[in-house]
Coordinates of C-alpha atoms in Angstrom, one line a residue:
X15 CA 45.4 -28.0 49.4
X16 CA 46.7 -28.6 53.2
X17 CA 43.2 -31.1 53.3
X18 CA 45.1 -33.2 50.2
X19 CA 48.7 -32.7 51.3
X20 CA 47.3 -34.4 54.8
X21 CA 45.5 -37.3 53.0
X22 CA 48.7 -38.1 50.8
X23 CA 51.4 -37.7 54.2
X24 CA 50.2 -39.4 56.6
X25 CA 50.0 -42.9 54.7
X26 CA 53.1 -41.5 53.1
X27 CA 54.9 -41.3 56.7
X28 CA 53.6 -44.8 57.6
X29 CA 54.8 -46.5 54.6
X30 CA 58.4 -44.8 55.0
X31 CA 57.9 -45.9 59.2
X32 CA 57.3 -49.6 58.3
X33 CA 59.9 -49.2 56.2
X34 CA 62.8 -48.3 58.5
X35 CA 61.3 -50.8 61.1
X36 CA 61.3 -53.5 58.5
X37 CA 65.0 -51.9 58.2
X38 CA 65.8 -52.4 62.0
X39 CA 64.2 -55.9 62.4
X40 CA 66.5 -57.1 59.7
X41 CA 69.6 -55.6 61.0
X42 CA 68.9 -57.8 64.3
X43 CA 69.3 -60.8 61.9
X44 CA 72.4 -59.8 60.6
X45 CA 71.5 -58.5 57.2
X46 CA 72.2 -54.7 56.3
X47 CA 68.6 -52.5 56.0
X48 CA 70.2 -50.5 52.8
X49 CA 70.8 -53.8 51.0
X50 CA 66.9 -55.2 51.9
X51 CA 65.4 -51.5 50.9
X52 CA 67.7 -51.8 47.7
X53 CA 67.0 -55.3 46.7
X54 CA 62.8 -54.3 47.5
X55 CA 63.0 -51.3 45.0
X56 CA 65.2 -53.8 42.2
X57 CA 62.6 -56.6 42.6
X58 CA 59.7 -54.3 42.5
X59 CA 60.5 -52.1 39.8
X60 CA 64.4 -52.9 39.0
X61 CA 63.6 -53.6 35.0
X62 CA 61.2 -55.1 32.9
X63 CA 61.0 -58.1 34.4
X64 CA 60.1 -57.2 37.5
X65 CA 57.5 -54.2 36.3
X66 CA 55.8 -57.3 34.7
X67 CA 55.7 -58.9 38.0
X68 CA 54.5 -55.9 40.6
X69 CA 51.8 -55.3 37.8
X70 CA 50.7 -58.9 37.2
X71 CA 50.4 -59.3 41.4
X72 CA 48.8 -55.5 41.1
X73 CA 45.9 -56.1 39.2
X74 CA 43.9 -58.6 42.1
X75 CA 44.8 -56.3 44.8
X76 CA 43.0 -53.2 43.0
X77 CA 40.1 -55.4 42.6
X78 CA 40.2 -57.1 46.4
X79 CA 40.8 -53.3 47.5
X80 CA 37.3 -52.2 45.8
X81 CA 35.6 -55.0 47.8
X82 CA 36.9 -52.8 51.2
X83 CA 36.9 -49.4 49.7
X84 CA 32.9 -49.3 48.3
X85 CA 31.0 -50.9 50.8
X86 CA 33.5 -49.0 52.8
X87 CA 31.9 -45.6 51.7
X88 CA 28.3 -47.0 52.5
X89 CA 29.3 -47.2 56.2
X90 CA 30.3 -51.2 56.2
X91 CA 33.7 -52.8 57.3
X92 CA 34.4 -55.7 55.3
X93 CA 37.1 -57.7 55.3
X94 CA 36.0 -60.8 53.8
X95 CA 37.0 -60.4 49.8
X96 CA 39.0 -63.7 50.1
X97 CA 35.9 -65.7 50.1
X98 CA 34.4 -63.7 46.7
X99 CA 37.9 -63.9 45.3
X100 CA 38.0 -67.8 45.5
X101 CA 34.5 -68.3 44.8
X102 CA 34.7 -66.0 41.8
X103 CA 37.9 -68.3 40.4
X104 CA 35.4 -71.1 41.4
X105 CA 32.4 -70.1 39.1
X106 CA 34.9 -69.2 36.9
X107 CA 36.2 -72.2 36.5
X108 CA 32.7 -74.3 36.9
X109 CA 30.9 -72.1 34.1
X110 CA 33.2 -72.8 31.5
X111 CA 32.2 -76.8 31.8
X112 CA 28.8 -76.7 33.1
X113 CA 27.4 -74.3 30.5
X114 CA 27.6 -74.3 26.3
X115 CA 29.6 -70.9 26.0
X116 CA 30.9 -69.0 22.6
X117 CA 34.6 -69.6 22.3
X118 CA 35.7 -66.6 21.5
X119 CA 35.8 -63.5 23.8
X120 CA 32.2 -63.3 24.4
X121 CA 33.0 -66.5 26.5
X122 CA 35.5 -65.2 28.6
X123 CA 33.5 -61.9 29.2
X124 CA 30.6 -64.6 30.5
X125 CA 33.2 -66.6 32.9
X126 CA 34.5 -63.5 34.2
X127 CA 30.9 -62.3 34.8
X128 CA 30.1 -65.7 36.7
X129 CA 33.1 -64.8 38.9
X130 CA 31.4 -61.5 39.5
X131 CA 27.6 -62.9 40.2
X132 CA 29.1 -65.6 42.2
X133 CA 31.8 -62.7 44.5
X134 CA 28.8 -60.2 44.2
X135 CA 26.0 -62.4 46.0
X136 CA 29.1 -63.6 49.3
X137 CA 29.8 -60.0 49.9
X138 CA 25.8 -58.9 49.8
X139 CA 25.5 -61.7 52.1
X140 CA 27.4 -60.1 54.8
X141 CA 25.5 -56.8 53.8
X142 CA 22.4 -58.4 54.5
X143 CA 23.0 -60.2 57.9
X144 CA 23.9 -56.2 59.4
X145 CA 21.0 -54.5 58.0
X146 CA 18.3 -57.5 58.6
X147 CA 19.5 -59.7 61.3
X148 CA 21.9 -56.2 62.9
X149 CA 25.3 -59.0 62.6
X150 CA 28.6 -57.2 63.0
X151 CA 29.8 -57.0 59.1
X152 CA 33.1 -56.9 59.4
X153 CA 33.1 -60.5 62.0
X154 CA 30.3 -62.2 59.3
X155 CA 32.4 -61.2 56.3
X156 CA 35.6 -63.1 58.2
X157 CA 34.0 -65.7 58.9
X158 CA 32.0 -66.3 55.4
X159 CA 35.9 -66.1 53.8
X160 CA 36.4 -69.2 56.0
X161 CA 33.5 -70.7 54.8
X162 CA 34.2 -69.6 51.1
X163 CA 37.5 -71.3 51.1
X164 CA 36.3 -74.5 52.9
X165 CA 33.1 -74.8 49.9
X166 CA 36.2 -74.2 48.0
X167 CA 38.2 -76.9 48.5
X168 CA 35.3 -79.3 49.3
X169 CA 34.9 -78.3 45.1
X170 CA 38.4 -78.1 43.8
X171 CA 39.1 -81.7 45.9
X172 CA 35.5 -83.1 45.0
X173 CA 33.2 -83.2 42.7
X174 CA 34.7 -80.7 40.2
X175 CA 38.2 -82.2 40.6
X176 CA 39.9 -83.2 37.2
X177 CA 40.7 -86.8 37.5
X178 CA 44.3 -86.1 36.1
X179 CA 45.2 -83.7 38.6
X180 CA 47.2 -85.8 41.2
X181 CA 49.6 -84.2 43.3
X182 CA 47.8 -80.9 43.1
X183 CA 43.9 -81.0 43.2
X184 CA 42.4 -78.7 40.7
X185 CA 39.2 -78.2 38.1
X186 CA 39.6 -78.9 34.5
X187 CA 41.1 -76.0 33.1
X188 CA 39.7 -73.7 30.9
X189 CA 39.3 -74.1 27.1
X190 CA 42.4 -71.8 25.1
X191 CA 39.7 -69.4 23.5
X192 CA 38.6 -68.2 26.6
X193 CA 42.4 -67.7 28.2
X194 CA 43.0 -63.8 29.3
X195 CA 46.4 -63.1 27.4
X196 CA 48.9 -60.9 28.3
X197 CA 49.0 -57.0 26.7
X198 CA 51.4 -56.3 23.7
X199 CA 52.8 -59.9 23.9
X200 CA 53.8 -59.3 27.7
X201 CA 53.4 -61.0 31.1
X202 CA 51.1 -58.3 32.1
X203 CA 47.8 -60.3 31.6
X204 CA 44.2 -57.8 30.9
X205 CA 43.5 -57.9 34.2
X206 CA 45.3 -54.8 35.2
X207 CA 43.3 -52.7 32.3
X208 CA 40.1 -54.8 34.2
X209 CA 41.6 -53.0 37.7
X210 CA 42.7 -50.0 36.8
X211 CA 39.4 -49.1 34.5
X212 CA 36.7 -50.7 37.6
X213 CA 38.7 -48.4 40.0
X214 CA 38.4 -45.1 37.8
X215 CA 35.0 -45.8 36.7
X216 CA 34.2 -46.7 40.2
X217 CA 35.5 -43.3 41.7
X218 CA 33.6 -41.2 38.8
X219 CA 30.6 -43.1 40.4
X220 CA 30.9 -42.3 43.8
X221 CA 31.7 -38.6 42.7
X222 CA 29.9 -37.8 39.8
X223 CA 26.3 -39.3 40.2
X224 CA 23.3 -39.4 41.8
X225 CA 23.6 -42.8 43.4
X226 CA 27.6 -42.6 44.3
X227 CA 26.8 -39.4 46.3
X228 CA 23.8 -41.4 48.4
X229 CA 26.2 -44.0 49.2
X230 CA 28.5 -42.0 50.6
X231 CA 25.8 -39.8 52.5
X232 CA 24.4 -43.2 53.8
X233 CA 27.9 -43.8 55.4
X234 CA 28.7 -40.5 56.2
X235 CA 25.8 -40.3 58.1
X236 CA 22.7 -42.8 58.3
X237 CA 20.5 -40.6 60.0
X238 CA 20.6 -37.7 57.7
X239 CA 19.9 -40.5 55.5
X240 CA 17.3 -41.6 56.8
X241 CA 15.4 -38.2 57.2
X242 CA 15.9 -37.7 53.6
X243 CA 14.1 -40.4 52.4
X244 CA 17.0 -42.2 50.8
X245 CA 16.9 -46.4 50.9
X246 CA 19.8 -46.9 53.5
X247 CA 19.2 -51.0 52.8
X248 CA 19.2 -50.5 49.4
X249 CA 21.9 -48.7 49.5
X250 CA 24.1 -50.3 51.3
X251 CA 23.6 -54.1 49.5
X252 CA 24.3 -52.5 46.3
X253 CA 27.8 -51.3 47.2
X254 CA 28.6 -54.7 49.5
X255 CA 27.0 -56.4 45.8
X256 CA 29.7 -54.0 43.7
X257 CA 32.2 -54.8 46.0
X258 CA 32.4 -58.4 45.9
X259 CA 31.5 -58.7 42.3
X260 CA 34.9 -57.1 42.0
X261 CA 36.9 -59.3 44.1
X262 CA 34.9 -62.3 42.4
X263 CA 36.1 -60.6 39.1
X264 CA 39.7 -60.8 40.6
X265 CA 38.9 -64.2 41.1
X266 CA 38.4 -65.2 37.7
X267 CA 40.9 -63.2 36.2
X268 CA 43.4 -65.4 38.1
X269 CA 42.1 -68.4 36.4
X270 CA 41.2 -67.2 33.3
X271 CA 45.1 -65.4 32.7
X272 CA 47.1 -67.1 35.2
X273 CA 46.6 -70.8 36.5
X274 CA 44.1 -71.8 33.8
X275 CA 42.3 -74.0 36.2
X276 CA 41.0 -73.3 40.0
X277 CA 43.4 -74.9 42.9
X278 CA 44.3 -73.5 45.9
X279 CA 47.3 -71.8 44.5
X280 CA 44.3 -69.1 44.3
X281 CA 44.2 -68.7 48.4
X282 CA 47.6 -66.5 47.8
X283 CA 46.0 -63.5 50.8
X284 CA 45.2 -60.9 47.7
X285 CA 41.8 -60.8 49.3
X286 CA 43.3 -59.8 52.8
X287 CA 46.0 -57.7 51.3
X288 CA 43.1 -55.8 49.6
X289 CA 42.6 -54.7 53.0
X290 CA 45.8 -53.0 53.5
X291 CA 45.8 -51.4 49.7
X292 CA 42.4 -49.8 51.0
X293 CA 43.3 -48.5 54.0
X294 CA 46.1 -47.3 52.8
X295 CA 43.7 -45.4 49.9
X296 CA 41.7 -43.7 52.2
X297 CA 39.0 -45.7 50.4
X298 CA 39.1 -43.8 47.4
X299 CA 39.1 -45.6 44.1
X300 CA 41.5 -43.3 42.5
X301 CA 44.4 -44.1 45.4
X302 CA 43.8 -47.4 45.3
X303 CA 45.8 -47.8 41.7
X304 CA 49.3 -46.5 42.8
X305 CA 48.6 -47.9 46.3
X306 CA 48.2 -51.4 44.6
X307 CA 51.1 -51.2 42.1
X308 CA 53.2 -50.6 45.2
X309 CA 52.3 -53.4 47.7
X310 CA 52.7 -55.3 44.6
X311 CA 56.2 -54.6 43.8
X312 CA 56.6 -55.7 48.0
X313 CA 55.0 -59.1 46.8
X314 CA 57.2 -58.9 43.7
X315 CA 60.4 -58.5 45.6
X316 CA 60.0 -61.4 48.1
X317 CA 61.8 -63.9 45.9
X318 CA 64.9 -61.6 45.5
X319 CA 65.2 -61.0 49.1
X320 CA 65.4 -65.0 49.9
X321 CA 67.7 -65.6 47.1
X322 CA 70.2 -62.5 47.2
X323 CA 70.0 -62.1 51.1
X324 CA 68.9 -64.6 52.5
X325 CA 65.5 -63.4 54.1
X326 CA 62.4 -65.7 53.7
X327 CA 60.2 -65.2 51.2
X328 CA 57.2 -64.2 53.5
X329 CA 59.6 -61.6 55.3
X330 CA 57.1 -59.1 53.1
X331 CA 54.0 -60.0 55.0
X332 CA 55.7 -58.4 57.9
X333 CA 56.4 -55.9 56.2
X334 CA 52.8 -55.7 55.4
X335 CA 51.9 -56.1 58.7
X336 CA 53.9 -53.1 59.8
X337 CA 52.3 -51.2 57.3
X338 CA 48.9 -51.8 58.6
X339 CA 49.7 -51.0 62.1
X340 CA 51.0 -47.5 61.5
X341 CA 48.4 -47.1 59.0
X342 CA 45.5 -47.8 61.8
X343 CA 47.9 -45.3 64.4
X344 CA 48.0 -43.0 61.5
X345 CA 44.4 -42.9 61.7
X346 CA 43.9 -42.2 65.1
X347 CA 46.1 -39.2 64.9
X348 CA 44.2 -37.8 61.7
X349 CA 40.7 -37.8 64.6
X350 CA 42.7 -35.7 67.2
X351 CA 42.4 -31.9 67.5
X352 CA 46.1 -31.3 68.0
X353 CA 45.7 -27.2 68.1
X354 CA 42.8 -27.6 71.0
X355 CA 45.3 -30.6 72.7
X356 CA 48.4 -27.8 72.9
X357 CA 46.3 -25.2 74.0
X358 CA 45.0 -27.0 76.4
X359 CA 47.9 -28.1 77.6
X360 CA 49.8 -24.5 77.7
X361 CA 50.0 -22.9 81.4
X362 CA 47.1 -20.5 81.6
X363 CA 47.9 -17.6 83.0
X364 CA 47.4 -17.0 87.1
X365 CA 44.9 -14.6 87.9
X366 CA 45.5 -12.2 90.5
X367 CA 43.2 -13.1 93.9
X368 CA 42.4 -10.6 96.5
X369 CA 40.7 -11.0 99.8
X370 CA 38.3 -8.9 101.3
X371 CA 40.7 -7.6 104.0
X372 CA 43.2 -6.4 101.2
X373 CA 40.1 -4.7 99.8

């Protein structure tokens, strides 16, 4: 119980941290921190309205989140689920096009699984260079999301461009049978019932089978897994393969139930937020879904800060960005020994000396 109650307060003390900073960085501008922490909570989850909006900007972050928090367990920092979220709204987009498909639901099972192949293979790419060519993971994965979004836009602006998109560059947009609609009539597309069930299913995995619990003994520790016998490679390019395939599912959720077409309204950070919402998680597939829900009301709230008080929209990335800060701090307190740093820092007591001529 004090082992949970640690995991929950500690991000729990960071959140409320960024919060009053967020508070006292505003109050230099002139703007009063209760109205901003109000007007966050009424545009995150004020009504209806805005519940449909935290949990239609929720459901990409649980899926970016995955892409951090499962290769995360195999021992890999990846940061680079940007790059399989576009390409996954890319394929998404292509496949619908460039291949005869059912229209019905079948269909949009098969353009959401493109999305997947497409996000899978980017990530495992990253997983590869580190356990073949000993590349830093966490600098390749950057540096592939650059790539990702320049292929992207080469794409999108290019040779997949719909002649009739002007102003805005996009694909042709998908067919009306294989649209994502939203649940019980609302705003609140499938794609959160796509998050929340990978992120259960996903956590079951890690702790309830055979191949979940070698993952997270190749992370834990590589050399016990090695003296084990168990495929470390293998291993770890089957979680860096889950976890992209996620964010590339993210991907095509976006276009399948929200734009309807790829453009680069689709480069909107989930990818790098996922980062935060991982963190944040400790990595575990369970956390991730409240976690997710909540940044999301931040990104919800945005709009209602710049129109009721005058803040800019992207005032939440700081926000954001404070987060993460205190949630890295937060983690280098968790490592230190405080009960071994006190006693060692407590006055020991002087022993009594005697020299031989007292004797």
């Amino acid at each position: 119980m004090r082992q949970a109650l640690k995991e929950v307060a500690l991000p729990a003390f960071a959140i409320a941290a960024a919060l009053l900073l967020f508070g006292i960085l505003v109050w230099f501008a002139g703007v009063d921190p209760v109205d901003v922490w109000l007007t966050l909570f009424k545009g995150a989850f004020g009504d209806w309205f805005s519940w449909q909006n935290t949990l239609q900007r929720a459901a990409p972050l649980m899926l970016t989140a995955l892409c951090v928090a499962i290769p995360a367990r195999a021992g890999l920092i990846i940061i680079g689920g940007e790059g399989a979220l576009v390409l996954g709204g890319l394929a998404c987009a292509a496949t619908s096009y460039l291949l005869p498909l059912p229209m019905n639901i079948a269909g949009s099972v098969m353009v959401c699984m493109a999305g997947a192949i497409a996000g899978g293979l980017w990530i495992m790419l990253a997983g590869w260079l580190r356990q073949f060519r000993g590349i830093n993971e966490t600098i390749s994965s950057l540096l592939l999301a650059y790539i990702a979004i320049g292929i992207f836009k080469h794409l999108v602006e290019g040779a997949l461009r719909d002649p009739s998109s002007l102003n805005k560059p996009s694909t042709y947009p998908l067919p009306a049978p294989l649209l994502i609609g939203g649940i019980g009539g609302s705003d609140v597309h499938w794609g959160l019932a796509i998050g929340v069930a990978a992120c259960i299913g996903l956590g079951f995995w890690l702790r309830a089978t055979v191949s979940g619990f070698s993952v997270r003994v190749v992370g834990g520790n590589p050399r016990t897994a090695q003296l084990v016998g168990l495929p470390a490679t293998r291993l770890v390019l089957a979680a860096c393969a889950v976890g992209g395939a996620c964010a590339g599912t993210a991907g095509a959720i976006e276009v399948a139930a929200v734009h309807t077409n790829a453009n680069a309204s689709m480069i909107a950070g989930y990818g790098y937020a996922g980062i935060l919402v991982a963190f944040i998680a400790r990595h575990s597939p369970f956390a991730i879904v409240p976690v997710a829900i909540l940044f999301g009301g931040f990104g919800a709230a945005g709009s209602l800060l710049q129109r009721r008080l005058g803040l800019p929209d992207a005032s939440v990335q700081v926000l954001q960005g404070i987060a993460f800060v205190l949630i890295l701090a937060s983690e280098g307190l968790r490592r230190i020994d405080w009960k071994t740093l006190l006693m060692n820092r407590m006055p020991k007591p002087v022993q009594p000396t005697f020299s031989k001529e007292a004797a």
